[in-house]
mmCIF file of C-alpha atoms in Angstrom:
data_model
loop_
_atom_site.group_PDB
_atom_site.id
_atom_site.type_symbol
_atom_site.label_atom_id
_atom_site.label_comp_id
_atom_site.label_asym_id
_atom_site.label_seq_id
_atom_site.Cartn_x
_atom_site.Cartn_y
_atom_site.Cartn_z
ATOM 1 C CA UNK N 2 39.043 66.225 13.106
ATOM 2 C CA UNK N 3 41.434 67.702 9.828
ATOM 3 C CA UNK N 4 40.885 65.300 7.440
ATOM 4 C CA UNK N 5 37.197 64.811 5.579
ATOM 5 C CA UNK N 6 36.089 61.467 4.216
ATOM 6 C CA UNK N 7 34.314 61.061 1.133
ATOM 7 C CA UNK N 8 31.427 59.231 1.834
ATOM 8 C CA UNK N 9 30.215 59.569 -1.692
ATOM 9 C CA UNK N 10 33.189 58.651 -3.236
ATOM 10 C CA UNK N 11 33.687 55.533 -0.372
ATOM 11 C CA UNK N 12 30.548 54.263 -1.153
ATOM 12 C CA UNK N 13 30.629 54.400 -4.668
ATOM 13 C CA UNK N 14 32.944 51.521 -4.133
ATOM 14 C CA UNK N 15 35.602 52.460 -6.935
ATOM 15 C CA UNK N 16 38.537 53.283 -4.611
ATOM 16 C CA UNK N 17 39.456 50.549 -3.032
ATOM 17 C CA UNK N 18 42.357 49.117 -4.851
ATOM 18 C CA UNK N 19 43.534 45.668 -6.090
ATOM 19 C CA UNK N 20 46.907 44.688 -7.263
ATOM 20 C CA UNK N 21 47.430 45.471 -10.740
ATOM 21 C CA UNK N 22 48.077 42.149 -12.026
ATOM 22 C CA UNK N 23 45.280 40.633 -10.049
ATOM 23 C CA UNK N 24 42.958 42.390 -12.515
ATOM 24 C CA UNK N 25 45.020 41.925 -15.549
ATOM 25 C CA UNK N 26 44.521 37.656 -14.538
ATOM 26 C CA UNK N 27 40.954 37.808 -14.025
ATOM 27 C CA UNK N 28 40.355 39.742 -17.324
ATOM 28 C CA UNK N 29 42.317 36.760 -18.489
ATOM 29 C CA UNK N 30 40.740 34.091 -17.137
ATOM 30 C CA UNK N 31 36.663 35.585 -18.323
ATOM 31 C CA UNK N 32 38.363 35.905 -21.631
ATOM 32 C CA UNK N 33 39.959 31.728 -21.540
ATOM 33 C CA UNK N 34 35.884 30.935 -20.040
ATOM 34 C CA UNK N 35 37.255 29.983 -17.102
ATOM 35 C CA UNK N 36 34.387 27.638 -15.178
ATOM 36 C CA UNK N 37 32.787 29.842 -13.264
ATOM 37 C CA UNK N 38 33.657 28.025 -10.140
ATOM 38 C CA UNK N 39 37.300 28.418 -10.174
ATOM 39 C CA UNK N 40 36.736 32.037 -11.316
ATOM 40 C CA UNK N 41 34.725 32.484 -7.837
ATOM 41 C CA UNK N 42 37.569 31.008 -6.082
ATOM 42 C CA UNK N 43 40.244 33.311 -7.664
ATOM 43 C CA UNK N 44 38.379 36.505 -6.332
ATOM 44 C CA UNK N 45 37.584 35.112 -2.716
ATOM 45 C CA UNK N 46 41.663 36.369 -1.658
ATOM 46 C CA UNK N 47 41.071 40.133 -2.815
ATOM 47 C CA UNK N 48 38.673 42.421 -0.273
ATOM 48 C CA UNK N 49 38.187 44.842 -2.759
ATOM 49 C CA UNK N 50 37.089 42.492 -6.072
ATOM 50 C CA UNK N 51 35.250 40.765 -3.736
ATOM 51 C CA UNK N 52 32.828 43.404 -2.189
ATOM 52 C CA UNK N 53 32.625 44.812 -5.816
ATOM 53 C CA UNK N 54 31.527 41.691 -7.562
ATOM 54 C CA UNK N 55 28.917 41.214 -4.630
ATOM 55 C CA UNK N 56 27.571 44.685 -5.235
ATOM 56 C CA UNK N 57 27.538 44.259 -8.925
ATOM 57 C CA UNK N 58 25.530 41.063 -8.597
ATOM 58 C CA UNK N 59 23.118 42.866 -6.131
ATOM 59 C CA UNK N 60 22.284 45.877 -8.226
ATOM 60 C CA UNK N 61 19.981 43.669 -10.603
ATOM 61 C CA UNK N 62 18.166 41.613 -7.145
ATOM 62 C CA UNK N 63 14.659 42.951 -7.395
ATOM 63 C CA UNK N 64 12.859 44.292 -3.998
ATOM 64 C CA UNK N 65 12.113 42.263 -1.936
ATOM 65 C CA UNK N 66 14.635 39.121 -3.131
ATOM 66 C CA UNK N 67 16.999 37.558 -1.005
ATOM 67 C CA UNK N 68 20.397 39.451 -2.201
ATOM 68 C CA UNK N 69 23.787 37.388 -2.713
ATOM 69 C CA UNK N 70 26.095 37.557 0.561
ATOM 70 C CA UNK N 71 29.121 35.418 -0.895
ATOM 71 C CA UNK N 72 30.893 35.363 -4.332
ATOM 72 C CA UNK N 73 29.927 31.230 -5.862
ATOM 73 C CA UNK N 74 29.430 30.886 -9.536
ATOM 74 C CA UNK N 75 25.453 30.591 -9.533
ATOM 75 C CA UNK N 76 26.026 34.395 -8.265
ATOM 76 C CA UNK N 77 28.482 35.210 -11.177
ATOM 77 C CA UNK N 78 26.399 33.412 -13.539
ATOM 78 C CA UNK N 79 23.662 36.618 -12.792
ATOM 79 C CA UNK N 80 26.142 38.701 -13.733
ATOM 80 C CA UNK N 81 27.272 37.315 -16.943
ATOM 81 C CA UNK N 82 31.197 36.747 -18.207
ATOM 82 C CA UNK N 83 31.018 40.223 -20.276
ATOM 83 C CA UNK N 84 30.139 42.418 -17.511
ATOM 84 C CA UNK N 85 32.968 40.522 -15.449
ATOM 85 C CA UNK N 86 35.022 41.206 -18.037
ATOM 86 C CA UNK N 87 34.558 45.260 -17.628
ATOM 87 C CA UNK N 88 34.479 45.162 -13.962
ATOM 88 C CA UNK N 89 37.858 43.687 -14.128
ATOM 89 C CA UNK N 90 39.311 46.049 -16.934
ATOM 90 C CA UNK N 91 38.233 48.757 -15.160
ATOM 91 C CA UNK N 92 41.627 50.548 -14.315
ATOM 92 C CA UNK N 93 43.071 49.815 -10.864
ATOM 93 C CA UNK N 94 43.028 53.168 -8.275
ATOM 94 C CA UNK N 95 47.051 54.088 -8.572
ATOM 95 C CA UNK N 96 48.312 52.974 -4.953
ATOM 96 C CA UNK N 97 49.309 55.689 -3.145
ATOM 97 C CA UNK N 98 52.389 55.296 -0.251
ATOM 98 C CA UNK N 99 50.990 55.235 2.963
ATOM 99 C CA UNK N 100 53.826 55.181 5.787
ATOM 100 C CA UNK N 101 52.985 52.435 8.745
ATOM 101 C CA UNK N 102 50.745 50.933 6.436
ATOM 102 C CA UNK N 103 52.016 47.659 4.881
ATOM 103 C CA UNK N 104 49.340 46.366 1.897
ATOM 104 C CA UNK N 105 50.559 42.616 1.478
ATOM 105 C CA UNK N 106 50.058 42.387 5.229
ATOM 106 C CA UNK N 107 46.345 43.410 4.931
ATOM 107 C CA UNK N 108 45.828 40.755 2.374
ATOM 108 C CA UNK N 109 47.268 37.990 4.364
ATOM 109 C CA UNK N 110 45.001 39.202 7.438
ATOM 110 C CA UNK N 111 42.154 39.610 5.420
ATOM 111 C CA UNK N 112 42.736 36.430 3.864
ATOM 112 C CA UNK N 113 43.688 34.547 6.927
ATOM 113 C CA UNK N 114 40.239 36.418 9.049
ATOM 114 C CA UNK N 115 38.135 35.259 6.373
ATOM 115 C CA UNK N 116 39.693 31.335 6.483
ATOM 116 C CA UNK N 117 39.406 31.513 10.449
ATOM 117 C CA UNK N 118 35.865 32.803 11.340
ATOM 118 C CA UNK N 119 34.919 29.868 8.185
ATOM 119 C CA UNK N 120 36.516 27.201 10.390
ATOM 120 C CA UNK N 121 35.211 28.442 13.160
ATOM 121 C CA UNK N 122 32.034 29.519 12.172
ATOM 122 C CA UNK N 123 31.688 25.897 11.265
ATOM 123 C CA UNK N 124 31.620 24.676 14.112
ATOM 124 C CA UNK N 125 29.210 27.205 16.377
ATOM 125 C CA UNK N 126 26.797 27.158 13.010
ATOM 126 C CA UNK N 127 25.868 30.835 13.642
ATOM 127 C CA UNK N 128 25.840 31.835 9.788
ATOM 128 C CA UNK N 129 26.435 29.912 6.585
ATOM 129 C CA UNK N 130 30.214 29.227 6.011
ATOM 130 C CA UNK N 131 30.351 31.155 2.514
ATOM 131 C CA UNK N 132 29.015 34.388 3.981
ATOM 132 C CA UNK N 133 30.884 33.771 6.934
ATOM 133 C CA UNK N 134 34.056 33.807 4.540
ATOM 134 C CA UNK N 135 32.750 36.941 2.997
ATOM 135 C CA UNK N 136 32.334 39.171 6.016
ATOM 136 C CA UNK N 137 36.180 38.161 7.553
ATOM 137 C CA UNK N 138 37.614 38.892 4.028
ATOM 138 C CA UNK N 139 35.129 42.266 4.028
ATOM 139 C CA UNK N 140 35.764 43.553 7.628
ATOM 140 C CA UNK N 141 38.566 45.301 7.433
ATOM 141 C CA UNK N 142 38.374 47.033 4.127
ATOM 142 C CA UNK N 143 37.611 50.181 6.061
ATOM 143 C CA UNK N 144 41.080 50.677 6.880
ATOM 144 C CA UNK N 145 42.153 49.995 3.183
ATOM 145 C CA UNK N 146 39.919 52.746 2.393
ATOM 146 C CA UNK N 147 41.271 55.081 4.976
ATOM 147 C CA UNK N 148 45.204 54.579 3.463
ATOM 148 C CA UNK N 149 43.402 55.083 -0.272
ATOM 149 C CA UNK N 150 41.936 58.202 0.591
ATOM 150 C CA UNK N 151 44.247 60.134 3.228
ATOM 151 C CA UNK N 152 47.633 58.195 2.379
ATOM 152 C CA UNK N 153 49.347 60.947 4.378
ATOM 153 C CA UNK N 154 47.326 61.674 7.069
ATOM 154 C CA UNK N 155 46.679 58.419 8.070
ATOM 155 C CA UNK N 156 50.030 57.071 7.984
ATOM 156 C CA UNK N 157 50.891 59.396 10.457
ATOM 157 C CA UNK N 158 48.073 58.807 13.016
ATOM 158 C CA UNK N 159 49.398 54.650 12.131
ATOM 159 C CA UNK N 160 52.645 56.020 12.945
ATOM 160 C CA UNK N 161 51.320 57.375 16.563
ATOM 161 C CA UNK N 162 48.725 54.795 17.346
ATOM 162 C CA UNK N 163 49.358 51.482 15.042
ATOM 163 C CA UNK N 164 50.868 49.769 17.986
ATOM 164 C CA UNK N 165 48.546 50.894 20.463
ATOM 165 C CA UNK N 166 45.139 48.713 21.071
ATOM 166 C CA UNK N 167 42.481 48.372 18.404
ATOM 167 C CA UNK N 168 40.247 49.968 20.854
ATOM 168 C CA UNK N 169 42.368 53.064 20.684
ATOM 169 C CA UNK N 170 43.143 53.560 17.352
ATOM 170 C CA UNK N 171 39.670 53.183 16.393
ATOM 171 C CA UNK N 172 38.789 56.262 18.686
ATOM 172 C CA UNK N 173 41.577 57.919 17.045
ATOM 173 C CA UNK N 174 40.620 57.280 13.548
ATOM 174 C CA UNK N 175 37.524 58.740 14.799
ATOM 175 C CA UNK N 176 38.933 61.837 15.986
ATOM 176 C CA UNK N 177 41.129 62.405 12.638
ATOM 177 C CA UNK N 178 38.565 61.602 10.575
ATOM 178 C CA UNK N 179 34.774 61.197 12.121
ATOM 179 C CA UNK N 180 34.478 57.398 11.307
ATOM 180 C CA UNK N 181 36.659 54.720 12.112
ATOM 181 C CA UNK N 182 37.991 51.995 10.160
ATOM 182 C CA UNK N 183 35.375 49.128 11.318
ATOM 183 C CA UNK N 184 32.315 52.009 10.817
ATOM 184 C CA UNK N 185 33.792 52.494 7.064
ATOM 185 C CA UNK N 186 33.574 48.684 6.597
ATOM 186 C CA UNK N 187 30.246 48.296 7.683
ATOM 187 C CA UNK N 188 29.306 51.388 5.266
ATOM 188 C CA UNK N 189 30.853 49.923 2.451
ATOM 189 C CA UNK N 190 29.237 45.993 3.520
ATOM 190 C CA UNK N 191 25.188 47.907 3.282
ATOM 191 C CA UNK N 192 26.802 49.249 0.041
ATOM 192 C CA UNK N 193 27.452 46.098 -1.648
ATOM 193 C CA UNK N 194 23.945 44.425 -0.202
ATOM 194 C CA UNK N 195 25.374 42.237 2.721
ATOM 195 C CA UNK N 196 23.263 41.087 5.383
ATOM 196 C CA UNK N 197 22.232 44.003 8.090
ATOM 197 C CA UNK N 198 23.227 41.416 10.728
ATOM 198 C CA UNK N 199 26.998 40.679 9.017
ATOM 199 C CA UNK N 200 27.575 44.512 9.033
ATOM 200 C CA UNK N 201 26.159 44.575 12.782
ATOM 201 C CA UNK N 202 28.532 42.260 13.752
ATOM 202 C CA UNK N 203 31.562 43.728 11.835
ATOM 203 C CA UNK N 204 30.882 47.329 13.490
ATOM 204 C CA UNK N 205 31.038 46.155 17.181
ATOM 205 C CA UNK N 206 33.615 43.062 16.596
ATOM 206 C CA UNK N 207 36.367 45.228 18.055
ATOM 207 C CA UNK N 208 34.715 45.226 21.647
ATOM 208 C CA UNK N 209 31.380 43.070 21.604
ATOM 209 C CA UNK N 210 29.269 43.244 24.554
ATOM 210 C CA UNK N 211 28.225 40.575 26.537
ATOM 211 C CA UNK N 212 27.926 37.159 24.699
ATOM 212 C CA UNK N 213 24.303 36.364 24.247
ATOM 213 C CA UNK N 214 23.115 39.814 25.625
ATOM 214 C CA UNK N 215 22.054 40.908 22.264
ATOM 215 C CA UNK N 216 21.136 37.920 20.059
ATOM 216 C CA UNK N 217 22.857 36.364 17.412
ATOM 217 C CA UNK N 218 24.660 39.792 16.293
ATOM 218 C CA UNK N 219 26.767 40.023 18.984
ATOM 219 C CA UNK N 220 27.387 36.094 19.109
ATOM 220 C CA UNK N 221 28.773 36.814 15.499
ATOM 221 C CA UNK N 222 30.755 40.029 16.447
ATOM 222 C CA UNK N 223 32.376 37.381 19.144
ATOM 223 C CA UNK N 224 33.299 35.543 16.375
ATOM 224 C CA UNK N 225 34.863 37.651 14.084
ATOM 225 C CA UNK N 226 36.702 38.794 17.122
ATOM 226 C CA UNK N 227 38.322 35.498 17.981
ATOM 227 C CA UNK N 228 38.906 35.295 13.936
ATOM 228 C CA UNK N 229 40.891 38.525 14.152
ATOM 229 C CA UNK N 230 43.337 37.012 16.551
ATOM 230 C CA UNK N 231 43.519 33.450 15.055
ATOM 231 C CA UNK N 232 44.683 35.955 11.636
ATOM 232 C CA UNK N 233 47.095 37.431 14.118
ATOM 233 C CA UNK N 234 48.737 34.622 15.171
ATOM 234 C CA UNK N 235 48.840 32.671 11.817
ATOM 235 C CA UNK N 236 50.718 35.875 10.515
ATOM 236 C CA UNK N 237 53.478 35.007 12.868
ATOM 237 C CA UNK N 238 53.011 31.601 12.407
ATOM 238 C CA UNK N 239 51.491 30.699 15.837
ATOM 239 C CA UNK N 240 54.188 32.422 17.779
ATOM 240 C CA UNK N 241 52.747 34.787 20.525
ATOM 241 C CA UNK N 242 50.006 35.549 23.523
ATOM 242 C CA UNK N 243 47.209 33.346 23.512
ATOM 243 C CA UNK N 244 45.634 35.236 25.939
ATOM 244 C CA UNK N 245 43.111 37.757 23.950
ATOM 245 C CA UNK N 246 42.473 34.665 21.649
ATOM 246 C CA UNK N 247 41.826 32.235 24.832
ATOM 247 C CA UNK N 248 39.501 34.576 26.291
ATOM 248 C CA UNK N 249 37.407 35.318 23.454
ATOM 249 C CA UNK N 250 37.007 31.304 22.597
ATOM 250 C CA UNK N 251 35.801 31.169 26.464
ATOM 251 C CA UNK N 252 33.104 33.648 25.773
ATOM 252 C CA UNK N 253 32.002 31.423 23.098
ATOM 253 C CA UNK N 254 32.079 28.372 24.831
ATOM 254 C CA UNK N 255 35.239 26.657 23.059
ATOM 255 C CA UNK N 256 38.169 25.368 25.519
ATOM 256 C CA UNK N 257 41.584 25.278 25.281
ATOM 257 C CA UNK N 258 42.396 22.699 23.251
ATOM 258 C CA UNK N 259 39.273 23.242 21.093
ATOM 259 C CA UNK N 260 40.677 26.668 20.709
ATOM 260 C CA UNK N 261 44.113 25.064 19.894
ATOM 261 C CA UNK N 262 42.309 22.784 17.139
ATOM 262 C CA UNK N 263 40.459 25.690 15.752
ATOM 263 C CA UNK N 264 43.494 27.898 15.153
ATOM 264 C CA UNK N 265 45.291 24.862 13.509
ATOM 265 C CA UNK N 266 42.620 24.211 11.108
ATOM 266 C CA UNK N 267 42.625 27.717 9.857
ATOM 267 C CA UNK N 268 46.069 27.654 9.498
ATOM 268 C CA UNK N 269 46.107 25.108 7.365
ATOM 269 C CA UNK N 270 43.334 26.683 5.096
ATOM 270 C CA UNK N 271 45.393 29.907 5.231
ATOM 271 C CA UNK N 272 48.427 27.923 3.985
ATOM 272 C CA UNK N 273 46.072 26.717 0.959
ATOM 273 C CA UNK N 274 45.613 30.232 0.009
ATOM 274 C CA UNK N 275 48.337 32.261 0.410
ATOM 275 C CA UNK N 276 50.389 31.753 -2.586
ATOM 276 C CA UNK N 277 47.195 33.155 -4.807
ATOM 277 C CA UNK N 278 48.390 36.641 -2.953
ATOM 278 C CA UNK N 279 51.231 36.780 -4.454
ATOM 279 C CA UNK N 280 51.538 37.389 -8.787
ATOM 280 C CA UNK N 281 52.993 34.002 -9.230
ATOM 281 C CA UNK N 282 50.626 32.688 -7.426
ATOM 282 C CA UNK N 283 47.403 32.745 -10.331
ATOM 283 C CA UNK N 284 48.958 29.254 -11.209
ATOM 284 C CA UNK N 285 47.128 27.612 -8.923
ATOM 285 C CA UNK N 286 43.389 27.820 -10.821
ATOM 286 C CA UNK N 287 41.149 25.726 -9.335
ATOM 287 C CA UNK N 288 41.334 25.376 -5.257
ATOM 288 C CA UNK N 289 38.548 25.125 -3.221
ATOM 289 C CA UNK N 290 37.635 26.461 0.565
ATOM 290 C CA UNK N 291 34.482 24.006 1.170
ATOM 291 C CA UNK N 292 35.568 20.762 -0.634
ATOM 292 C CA UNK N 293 35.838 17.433 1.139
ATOM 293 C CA UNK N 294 38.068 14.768 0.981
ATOM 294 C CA UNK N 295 41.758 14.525 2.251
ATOM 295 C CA UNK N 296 43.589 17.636 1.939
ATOM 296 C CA UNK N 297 47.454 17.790 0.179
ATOM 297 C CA UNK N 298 50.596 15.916 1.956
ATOM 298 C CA UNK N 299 51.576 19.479 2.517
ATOM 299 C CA UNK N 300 48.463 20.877 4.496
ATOM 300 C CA UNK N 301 48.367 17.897 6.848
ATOM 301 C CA UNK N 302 52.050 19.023 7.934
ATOM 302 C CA UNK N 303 50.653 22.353 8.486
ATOM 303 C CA UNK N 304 48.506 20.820 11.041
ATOM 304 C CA UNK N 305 50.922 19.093 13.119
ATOM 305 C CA UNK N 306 54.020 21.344 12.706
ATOM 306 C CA UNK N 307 51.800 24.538 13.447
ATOM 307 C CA UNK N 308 52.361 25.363 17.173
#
């Protein structure tokens, strides 16, 4: 190991970064009274704002209370618009350049993990969707943390392993820097106050154990598995293996084609999103994730041209 994490500094929350303008908008938007709702959904595409907000609200949860595991407007309604309002000013950490590591592709995964183990999650019911959305948008923020802090460093271990297994750049993250990327994001999860079980889950989701073995953790750890490659695929817009995919949806009972409808759904909900990651993108004020009704011409040619 020559490089030294922070832990105090990591925990403390502060830097993790968040594009610029992203800030700038929201400051915006609690200054126009946005309704809380479509504030809520404007933070639910940034990893960072998101695990934040969550451990702002869960600072002022007594003992004992059920804490909040998903950013909705009853939980920014705790918080108040003028605390919001100083969260968001609060300068944005000045992104460093870390070679191998590209930041609007972490977005989209993040963005497309949290849409995917939603859908999915949906259907095996093993955790309410909202949370569900949470801890895909949350579980990968270790590795954000790890190009904040050691920009250098860790773009050249990404530049030895990034194309190598999951598996094995975890174990060399751990080498470099005595925690890996999904240990970091469950450190940072138990910082902001999400469930014990969600961090679990987001720890082991790289290689679960047996489905089943170990309770509902590791049924959720399957999950955000097979929501990691769904984000994979959608990022190259359904073109590649299905093979790691395919086998985790056996371990969790789904088949082929269920798999197949699965991966178009959360496509689709990606497709939704993405423009919000992107500056011109804030136009867009008031989507939802959970509504019902018919979704947009647009979205329902996602479904059939995906694949």
């Amino acid at each position: 190991m020559n490089a030294h994490i922070d832990l105090a500094r990591l925990l403390g929350g502060a830097i993790l970064p968040s594009p610029a303008w992203r800030r700038h908008w929201l400051t915006t938007l609690c200054q126009q009274q946005l309704p809380l709702d479509a504030l809520a959904e404007q933070l639910g595409c940034d990893p960072a704002l998101t695990g934040m907000i969550i451990g702002l609200a869960n600072a002022g949860v007594p003992p004992g209370e059920r804490k909040h595991a998903a950013v909705n407007a009853a939980m920014l309604a705790t918080i108040g618009l003028p605390a919001l309002r100083q969260a968001f000013a609060t300068p944005a950490v000045p992104a460093a350049t870390c070679a191998h590591f590209d930041p609007q592709r972490f977005w989209s995964h993040s963005l497309a993990m949290a849409c995917a183990v939603r859908v999915a999650g949906d259907t095996l019911q093993l955790a309410p969707a909202d949370e569900l959305y949470s801890c895909g948008l949350l579980a990968n923020c270790g590795q954000l943390a790890l190009a904040t802090l050691h920009p250098q460093e860790y773009g050249q271990l990404l530049g030895q392993h990034g194309n190598a297994a999951k598996t094995l750049l975890l174990c060399a993250e751990s080498q470099r820097f005595g925690h890996h990327q999904l240990e970091l994001s469950a450190m940072l999860m138990r910082g902001w106050g999400m469930p014990e079980i969600l961090c679990d889950a987001v720890l082991c989701h790289a290689a679960p154990p047996g489905f089943g073995q170990s309770g509902r953790r590791t049924d959720l750890a399957w999950l955000l598995k097979l929501a990691s490659s769904f984000a994979d695929l959608i990022l190259r817009n359904g073109v590649g293996p299905r093979g790691p995919a395919m086998a985790t949806a056996r371990v969790l009972g789904l088949d082929a084609e269920h798999m197949e409808t699965l991966l178009r759904h959360s496509n689709a909900e990606w497709s939704e999103w993405r423009d919000i990651l992107e500056p011109h993108g804030h136009i867009a004020l008031c989507r939802t994730r959970t509504g019902t009704g018919a979704r947009p011409t647009a979205t329902r040619q996602v479904f059939s041209e995906f694949i």
